[in-house]
Short mmCIF file of C-alpha atoms in Angstrom, two decimals:
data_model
loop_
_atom_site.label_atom_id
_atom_site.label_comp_id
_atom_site.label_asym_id
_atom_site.label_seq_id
_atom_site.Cartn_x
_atom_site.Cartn_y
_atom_site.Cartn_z
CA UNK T 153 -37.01 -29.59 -118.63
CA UNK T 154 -36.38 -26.42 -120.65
CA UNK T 155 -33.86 -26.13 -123.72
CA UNK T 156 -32.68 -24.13 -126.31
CA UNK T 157 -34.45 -23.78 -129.76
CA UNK T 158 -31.07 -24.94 -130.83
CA UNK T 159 -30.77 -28.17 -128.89
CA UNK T 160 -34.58 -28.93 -130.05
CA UNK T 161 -33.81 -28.60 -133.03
CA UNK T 162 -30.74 -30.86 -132.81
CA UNK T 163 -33.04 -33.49 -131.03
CA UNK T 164 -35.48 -33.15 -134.36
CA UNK T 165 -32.08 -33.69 -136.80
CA UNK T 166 -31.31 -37.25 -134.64
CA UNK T 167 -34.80 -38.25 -134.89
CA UNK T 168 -34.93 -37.60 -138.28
CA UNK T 169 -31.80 -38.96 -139.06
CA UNK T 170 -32.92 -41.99 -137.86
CA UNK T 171 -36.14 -42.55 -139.39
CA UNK T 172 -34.99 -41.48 -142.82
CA UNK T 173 -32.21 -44.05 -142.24
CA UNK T 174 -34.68 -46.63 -140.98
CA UNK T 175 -36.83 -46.57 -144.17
CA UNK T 176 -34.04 -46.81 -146.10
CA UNK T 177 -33.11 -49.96 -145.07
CA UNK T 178 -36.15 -50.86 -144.92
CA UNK T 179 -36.92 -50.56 -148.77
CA UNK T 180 -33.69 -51.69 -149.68
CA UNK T 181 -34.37 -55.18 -147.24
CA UNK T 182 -37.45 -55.77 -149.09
CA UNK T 183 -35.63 -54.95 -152.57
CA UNK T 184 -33.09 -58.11 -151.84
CA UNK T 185 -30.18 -55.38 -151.65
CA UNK T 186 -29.35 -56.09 -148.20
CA UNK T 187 -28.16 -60.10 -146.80
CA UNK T 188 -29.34 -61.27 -143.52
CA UNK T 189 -31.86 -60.37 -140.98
CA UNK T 190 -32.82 -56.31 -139.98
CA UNK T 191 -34.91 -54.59 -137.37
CA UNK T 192 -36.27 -51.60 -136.97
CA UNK T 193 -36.15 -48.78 -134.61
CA UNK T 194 -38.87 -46.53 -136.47
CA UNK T 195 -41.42 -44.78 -133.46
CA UNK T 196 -38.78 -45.38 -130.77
CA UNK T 197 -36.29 -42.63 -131.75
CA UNK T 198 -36.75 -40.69 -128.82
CA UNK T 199 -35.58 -42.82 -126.76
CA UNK T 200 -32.27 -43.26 -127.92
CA UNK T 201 -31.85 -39.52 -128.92
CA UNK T 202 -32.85 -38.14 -125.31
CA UNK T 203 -30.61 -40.68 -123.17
CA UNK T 204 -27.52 -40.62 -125.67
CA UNK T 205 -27.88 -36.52 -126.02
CA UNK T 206 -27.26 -36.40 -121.88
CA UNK T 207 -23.59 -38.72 -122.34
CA UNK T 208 -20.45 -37.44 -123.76
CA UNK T 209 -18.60 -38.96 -126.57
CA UNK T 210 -16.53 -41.01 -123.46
CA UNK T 211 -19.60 -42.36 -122.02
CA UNK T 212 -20.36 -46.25 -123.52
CA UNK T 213 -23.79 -47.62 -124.83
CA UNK T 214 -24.37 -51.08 -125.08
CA UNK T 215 -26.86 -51.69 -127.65
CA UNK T 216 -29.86 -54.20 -129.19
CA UNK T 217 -30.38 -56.45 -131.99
CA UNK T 218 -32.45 -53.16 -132.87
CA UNK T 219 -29.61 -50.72 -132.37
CA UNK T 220 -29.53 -48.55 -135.95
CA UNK T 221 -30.95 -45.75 -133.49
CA UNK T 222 -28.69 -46.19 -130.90
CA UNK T 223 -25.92 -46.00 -133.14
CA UNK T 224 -27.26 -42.65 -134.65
CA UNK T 225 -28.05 -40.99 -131.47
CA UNK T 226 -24.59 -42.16 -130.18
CA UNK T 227 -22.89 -40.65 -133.27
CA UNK T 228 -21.96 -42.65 -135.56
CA UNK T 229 -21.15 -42.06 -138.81
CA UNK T 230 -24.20 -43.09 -141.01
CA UNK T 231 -21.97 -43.33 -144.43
CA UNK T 232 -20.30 -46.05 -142.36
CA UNK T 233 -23.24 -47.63 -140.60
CA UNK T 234 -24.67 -47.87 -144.43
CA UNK T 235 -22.11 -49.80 -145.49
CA UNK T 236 -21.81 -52.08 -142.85
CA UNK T 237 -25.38 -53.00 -143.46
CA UNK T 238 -24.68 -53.65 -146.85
CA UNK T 239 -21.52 -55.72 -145.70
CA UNK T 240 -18.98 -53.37 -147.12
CA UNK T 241 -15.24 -53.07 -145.98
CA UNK T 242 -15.63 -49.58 -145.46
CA UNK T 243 -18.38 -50.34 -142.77
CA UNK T 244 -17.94 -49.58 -139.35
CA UNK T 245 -16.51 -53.19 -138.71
CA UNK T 246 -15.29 -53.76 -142.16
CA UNK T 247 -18.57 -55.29 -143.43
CA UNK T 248 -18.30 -58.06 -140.68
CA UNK T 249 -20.91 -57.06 -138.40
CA UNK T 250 -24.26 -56.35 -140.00
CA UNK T 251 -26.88 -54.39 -138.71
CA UNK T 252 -27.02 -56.50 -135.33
CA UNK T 253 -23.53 -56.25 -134.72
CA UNK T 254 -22.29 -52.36 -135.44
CA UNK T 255 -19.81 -51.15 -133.04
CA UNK T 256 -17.96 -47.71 -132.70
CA UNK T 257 -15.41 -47.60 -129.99
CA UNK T 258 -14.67 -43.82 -131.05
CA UNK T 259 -17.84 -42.80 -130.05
CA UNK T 260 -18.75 -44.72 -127.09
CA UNK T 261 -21.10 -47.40 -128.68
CA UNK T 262 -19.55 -51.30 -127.54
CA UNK T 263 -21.86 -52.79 -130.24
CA UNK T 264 -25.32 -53.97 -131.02
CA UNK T 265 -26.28 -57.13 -130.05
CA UNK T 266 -28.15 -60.27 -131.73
CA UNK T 267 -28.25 -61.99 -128.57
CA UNK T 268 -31.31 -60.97 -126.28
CA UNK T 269 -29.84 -60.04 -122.97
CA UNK T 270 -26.43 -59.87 -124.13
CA UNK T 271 -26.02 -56.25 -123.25
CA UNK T 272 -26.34 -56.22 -119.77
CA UNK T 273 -23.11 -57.38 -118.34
CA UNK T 274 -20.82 -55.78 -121.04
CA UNK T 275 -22.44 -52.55 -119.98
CA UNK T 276 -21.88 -53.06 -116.17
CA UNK T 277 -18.28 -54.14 -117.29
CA UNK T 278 -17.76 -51.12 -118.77
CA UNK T 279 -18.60 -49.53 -115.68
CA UNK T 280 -16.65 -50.95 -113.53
CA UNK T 281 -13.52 -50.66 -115.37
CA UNK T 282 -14.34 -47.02 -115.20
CA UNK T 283 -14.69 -46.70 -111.60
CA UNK T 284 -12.06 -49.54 -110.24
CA UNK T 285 -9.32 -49.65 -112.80
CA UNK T 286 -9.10 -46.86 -115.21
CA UNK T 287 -10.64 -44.57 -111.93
CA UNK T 288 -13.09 -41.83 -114.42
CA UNK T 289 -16.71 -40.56 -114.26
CA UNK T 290 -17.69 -42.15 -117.29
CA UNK T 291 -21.25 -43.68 -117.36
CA UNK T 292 -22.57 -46.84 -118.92
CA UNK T 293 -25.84 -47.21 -120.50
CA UNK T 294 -27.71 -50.64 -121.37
CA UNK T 295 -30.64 -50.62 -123.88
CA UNK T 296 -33.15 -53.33 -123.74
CA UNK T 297 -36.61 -54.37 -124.45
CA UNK T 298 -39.64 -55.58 -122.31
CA UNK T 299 -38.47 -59.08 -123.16
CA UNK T 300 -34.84 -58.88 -122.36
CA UNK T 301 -36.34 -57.62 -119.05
CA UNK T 302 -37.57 -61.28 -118.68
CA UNK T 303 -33.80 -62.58 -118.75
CA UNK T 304 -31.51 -63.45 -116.26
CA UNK T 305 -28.55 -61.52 -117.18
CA UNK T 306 -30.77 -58.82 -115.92
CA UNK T 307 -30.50 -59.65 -112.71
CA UNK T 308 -26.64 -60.59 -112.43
CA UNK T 309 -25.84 -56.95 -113.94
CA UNK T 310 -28.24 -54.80 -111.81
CA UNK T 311 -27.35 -57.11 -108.64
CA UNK T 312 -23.92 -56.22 -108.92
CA UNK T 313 -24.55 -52.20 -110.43
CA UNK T 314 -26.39 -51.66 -107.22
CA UNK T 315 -24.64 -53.39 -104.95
CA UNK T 316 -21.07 -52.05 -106.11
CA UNK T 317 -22.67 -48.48 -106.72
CA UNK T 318 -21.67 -48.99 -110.55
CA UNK T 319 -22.13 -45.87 -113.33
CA UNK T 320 -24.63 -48.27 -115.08
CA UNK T 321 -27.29 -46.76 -116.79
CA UNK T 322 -30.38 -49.43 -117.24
CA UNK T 323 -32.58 -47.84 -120.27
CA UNK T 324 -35.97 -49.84 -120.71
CA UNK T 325 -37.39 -49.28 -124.16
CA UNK T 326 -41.37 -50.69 -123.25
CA UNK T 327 -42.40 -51.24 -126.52
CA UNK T 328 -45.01 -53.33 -125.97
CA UNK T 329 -43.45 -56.23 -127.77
CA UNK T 330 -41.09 -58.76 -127.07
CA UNK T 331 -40.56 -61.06 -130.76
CA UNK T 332 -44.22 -61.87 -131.70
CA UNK T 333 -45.69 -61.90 -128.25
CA UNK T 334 -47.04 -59.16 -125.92
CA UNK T 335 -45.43 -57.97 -122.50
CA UNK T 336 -48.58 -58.51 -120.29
CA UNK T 337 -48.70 -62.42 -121.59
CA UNK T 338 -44.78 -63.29 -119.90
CA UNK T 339 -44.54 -60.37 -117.28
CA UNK T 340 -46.26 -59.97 -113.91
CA UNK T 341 -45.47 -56.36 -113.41
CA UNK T 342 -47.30 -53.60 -115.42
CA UNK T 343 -44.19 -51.53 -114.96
CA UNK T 344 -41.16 -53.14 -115.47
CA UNK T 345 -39.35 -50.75 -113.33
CA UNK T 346 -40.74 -51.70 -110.59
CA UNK T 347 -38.14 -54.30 -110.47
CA UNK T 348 -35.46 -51.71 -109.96
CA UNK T 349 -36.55 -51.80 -106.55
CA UNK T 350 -35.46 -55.14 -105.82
CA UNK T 351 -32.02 -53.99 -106.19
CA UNK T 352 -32.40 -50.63 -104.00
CA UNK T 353 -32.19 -48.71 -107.83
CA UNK T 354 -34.32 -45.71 -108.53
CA UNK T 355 -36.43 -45.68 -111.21
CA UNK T 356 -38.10 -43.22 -113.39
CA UNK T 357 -40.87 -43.81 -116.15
CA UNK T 358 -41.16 -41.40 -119.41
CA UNK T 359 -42.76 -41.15 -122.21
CA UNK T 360 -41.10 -42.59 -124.74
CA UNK T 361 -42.23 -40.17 -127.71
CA UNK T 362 -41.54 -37.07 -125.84
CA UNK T 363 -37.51 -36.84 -125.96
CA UNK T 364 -37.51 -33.93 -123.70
CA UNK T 365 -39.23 -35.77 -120.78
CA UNK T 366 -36.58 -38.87 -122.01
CA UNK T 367 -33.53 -36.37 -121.75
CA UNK T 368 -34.51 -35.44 -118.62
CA UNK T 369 -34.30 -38.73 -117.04
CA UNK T 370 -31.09 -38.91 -118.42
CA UNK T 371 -29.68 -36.03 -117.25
CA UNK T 372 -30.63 -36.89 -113.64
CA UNK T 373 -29.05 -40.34 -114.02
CA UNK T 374 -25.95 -39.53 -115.71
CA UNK T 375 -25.95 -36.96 -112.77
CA UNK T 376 -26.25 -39.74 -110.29
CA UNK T 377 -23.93 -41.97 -111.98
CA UNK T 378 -20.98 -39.12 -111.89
CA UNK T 379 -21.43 -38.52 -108.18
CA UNK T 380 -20.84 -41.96 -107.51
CA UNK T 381 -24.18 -42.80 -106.22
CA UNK T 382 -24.65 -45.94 -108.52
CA UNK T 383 -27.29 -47.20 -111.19
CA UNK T 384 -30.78 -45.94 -112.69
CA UNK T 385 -33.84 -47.47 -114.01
CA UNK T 386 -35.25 -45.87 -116.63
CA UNK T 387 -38.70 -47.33 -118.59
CA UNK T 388 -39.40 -45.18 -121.45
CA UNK T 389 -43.19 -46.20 -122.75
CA UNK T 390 -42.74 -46.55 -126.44
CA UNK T 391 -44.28 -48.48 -129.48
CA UNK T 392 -42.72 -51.26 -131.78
CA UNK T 393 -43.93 -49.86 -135.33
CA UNK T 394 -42.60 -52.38 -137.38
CA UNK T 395 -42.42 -56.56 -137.28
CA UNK T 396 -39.60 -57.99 -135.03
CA UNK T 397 -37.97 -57.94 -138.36
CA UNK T 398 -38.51 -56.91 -141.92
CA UNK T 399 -40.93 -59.06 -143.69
CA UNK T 400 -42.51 -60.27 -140.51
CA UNK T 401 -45.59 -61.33 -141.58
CA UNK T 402 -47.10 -60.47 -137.99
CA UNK T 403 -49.71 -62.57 -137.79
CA UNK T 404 -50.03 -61.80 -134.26
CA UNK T 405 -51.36 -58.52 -133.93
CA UNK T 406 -53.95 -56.57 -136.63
CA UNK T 407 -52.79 -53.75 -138.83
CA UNK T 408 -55.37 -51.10 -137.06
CA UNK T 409 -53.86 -51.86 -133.89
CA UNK T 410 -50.19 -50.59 -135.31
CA UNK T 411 -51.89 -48.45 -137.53
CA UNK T 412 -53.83 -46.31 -134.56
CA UNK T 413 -50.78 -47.00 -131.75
CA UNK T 414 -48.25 -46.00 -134.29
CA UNK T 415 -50.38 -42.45 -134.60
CA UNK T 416 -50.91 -42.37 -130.49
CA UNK T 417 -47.01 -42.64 -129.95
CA UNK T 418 -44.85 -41.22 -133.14
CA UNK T 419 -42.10 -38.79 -131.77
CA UNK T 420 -42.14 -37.34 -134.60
CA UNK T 421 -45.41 -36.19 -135.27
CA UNK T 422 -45.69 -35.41 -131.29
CA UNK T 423 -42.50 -33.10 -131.75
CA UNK T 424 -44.37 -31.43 -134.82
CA UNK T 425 -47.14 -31.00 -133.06
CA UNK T 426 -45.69 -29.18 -129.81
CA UNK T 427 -42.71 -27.46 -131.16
CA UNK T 428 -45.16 -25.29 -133.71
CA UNK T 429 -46.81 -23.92 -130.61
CA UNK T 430 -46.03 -22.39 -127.35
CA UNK T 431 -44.71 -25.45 -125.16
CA UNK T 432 -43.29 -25.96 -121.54
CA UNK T 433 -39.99 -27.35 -123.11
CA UNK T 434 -38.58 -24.16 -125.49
CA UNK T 435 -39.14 -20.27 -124.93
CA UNK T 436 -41.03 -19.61 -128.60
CA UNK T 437 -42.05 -22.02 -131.15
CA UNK T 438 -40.22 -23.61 -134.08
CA UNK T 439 -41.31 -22.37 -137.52
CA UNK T 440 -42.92 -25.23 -139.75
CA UNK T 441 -40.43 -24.52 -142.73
CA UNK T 442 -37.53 -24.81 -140.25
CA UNK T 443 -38.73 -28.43 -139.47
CA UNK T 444 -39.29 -29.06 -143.08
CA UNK T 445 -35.44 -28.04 -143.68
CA UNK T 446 -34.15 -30.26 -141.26
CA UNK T 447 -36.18 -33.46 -142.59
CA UNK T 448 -35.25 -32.65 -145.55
CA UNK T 449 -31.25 -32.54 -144.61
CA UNK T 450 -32.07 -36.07 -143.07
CA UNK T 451 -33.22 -37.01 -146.15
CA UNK T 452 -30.49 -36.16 -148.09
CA UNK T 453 -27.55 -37.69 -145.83
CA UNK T 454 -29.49 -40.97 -146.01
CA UNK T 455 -29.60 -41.08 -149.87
CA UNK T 456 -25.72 -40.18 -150.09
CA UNK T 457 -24.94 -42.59 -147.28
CA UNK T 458 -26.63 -44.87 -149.94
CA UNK T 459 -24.58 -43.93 -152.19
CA UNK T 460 -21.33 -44.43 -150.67
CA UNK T 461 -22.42 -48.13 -149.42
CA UNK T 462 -23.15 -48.89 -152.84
CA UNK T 463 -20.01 -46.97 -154.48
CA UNK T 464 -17.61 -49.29 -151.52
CA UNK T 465 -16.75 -52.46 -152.17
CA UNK T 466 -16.97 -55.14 -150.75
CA UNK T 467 -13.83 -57.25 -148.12
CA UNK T 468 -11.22 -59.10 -149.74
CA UNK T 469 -12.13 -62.85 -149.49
CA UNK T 470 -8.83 -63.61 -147.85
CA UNK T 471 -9.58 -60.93 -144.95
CA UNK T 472 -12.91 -62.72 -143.93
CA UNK T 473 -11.28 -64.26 -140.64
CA UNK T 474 -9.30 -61.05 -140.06
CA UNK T 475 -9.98 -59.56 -136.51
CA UNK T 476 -12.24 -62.35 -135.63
CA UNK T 477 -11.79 -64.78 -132.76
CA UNK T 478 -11.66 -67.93 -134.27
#
């Protein structure tokens, strides 16, 4: 699918965004700055910048326990998102979520989730409250792993997506790795959307580090979705960079296996690599120093996003059951 230089280049700013936000954290984890447990969405942010770029602000995400890139590519504010992390009252959920639980109703994004699986039927319920009570085109999209694949809350939520013709959205991210183990070792398919066809669901498969090929699955399911005709699979083929978390000591898998499939599947180094040339996906090229001035943008919105997580302060002791089902 052809675009504009200008949405390309848009595409490049997400990605970026992300993985200068990623690293942040990720130094800052290591550093002792930030409480809790983090993971990582670094070589996967195609993914969530191709599907979320085909939704409008009205459509809903449902996210991961590794949803800092959905949140981006949803648009969220990353000042906000910062803070949160760092358990601020100026954070998207007043310092109250962490990273696995940032939501943003004003943009669409129900919440990350630190329970494997969780996502599924809050993002069909979404969807059917747009198409049976509140009667809109909206679409719902679910984000989960090869593991979450495995559970079966899949099942309920795609069972009742296709069989109720749902706007649900069912976004794969095949990154090889579910915790500490590898797909192949728990699952019997080699594709796990072959298990959209259980459920009468079409499926498509991209490649995960090309977000054109990504955004063009989207576009055809959102499509789909709007007209009524009911749920998509799609499996994007990715690659989990990082541990399951920060610090991980992974003792499961060697450091020249990441090392040489972190180099085979890096969107951003693919997106360097194509854009600088003459490509099927943009009439002309994109100019080396104009892809240097957007990571360097990036960049700088991550460091002041820093800056105004560390400049917040932090909830009043006496609000820490505020908002909270008790």
């Amino acid at each position: 699918m052809k675009v504009s230089k200008e949405q390309a280049l848009k595409f490049y700013e997400t990605m970026c965004l992300i993985r200068e936000f990623e690293t942040s954290v990720k130094h800052d984890f290591l550093n002792g700055e930030i409480p809790g447990f983090v993971h990582l969405y670094i070589g996967e942010e195609a993914v969530a910048t191709g599907i979320c770029a085909a939704l409008d602000d009205t459509d809903y995400i449902e996210s991961t326990h590794r949803g800092h890139g959905h949140c981006i590519a949803k648009g969220a504010d990353v000042d906000r998102m910062m803070a949160e992390i760092f358990g601020k009252k100026t954070g998207l959920c007043k310092g109250k979520g962490g990273s696995m639980h940032i939501a943003d109703f004003s943009v669409g994004m129900l919440g990350a989730n630190g329970v494997v699986g969780g996502g599924y039927n809050l993002a069909a319920g979404a969807a059917l409250a747009n198409k049976m009570i509140l009667k809109n085109d909206r679409v719902s999209v679910v984000f989960f792993g090869d593991g979450a694949s495995n559970r079966g809350t899949f099942h309920e939520a795609a069972n009742v997506s296709s069989a109720w013709k749902l706007p649900t959205i069912f976004v794969n991210e095949m990154n090889q790795w579910a915790s500490t183990t590898p797909y192949e070792t728990t699952t019997a398919v080699k594709d796990i959307s072959d298990r959209a066809k259980g459920y009468h669901m079409p499926a498509v498969i991209a490649d995960g580090k090309n977000v054109f090929e990504v955004y063009a699955a989207a576009v055809g399911a959102v499509e789909r979705a709007r007209a009524g005709e009911g749920p998509t699979f799609i499996e994007c083929k990715t690659f989990r960079v990082e541990g399951h978390f920060v610090g991980d000591p992974e003792l499961y898998r060697t450091r020249e296996y990441v090392k040489e499939n972190a180099a085979l599947n890096d969107p951003l180094t693919w997106f360097d690599r194509t854009m600088t040339r003459k490509n099927g996906y943009i009439d002309g090229v994109i100019e080396p120093q104009e892809l240097e001035a957007v990571r360097a943008a990036a960049k700088e919105k991550i460091v002041k996003a820093k800056e105004f997580a560390m400049s917040s302060e932090y909830p009043d002791p006496d609000q820490y059951t505020a908002d909270l089902y008790l």
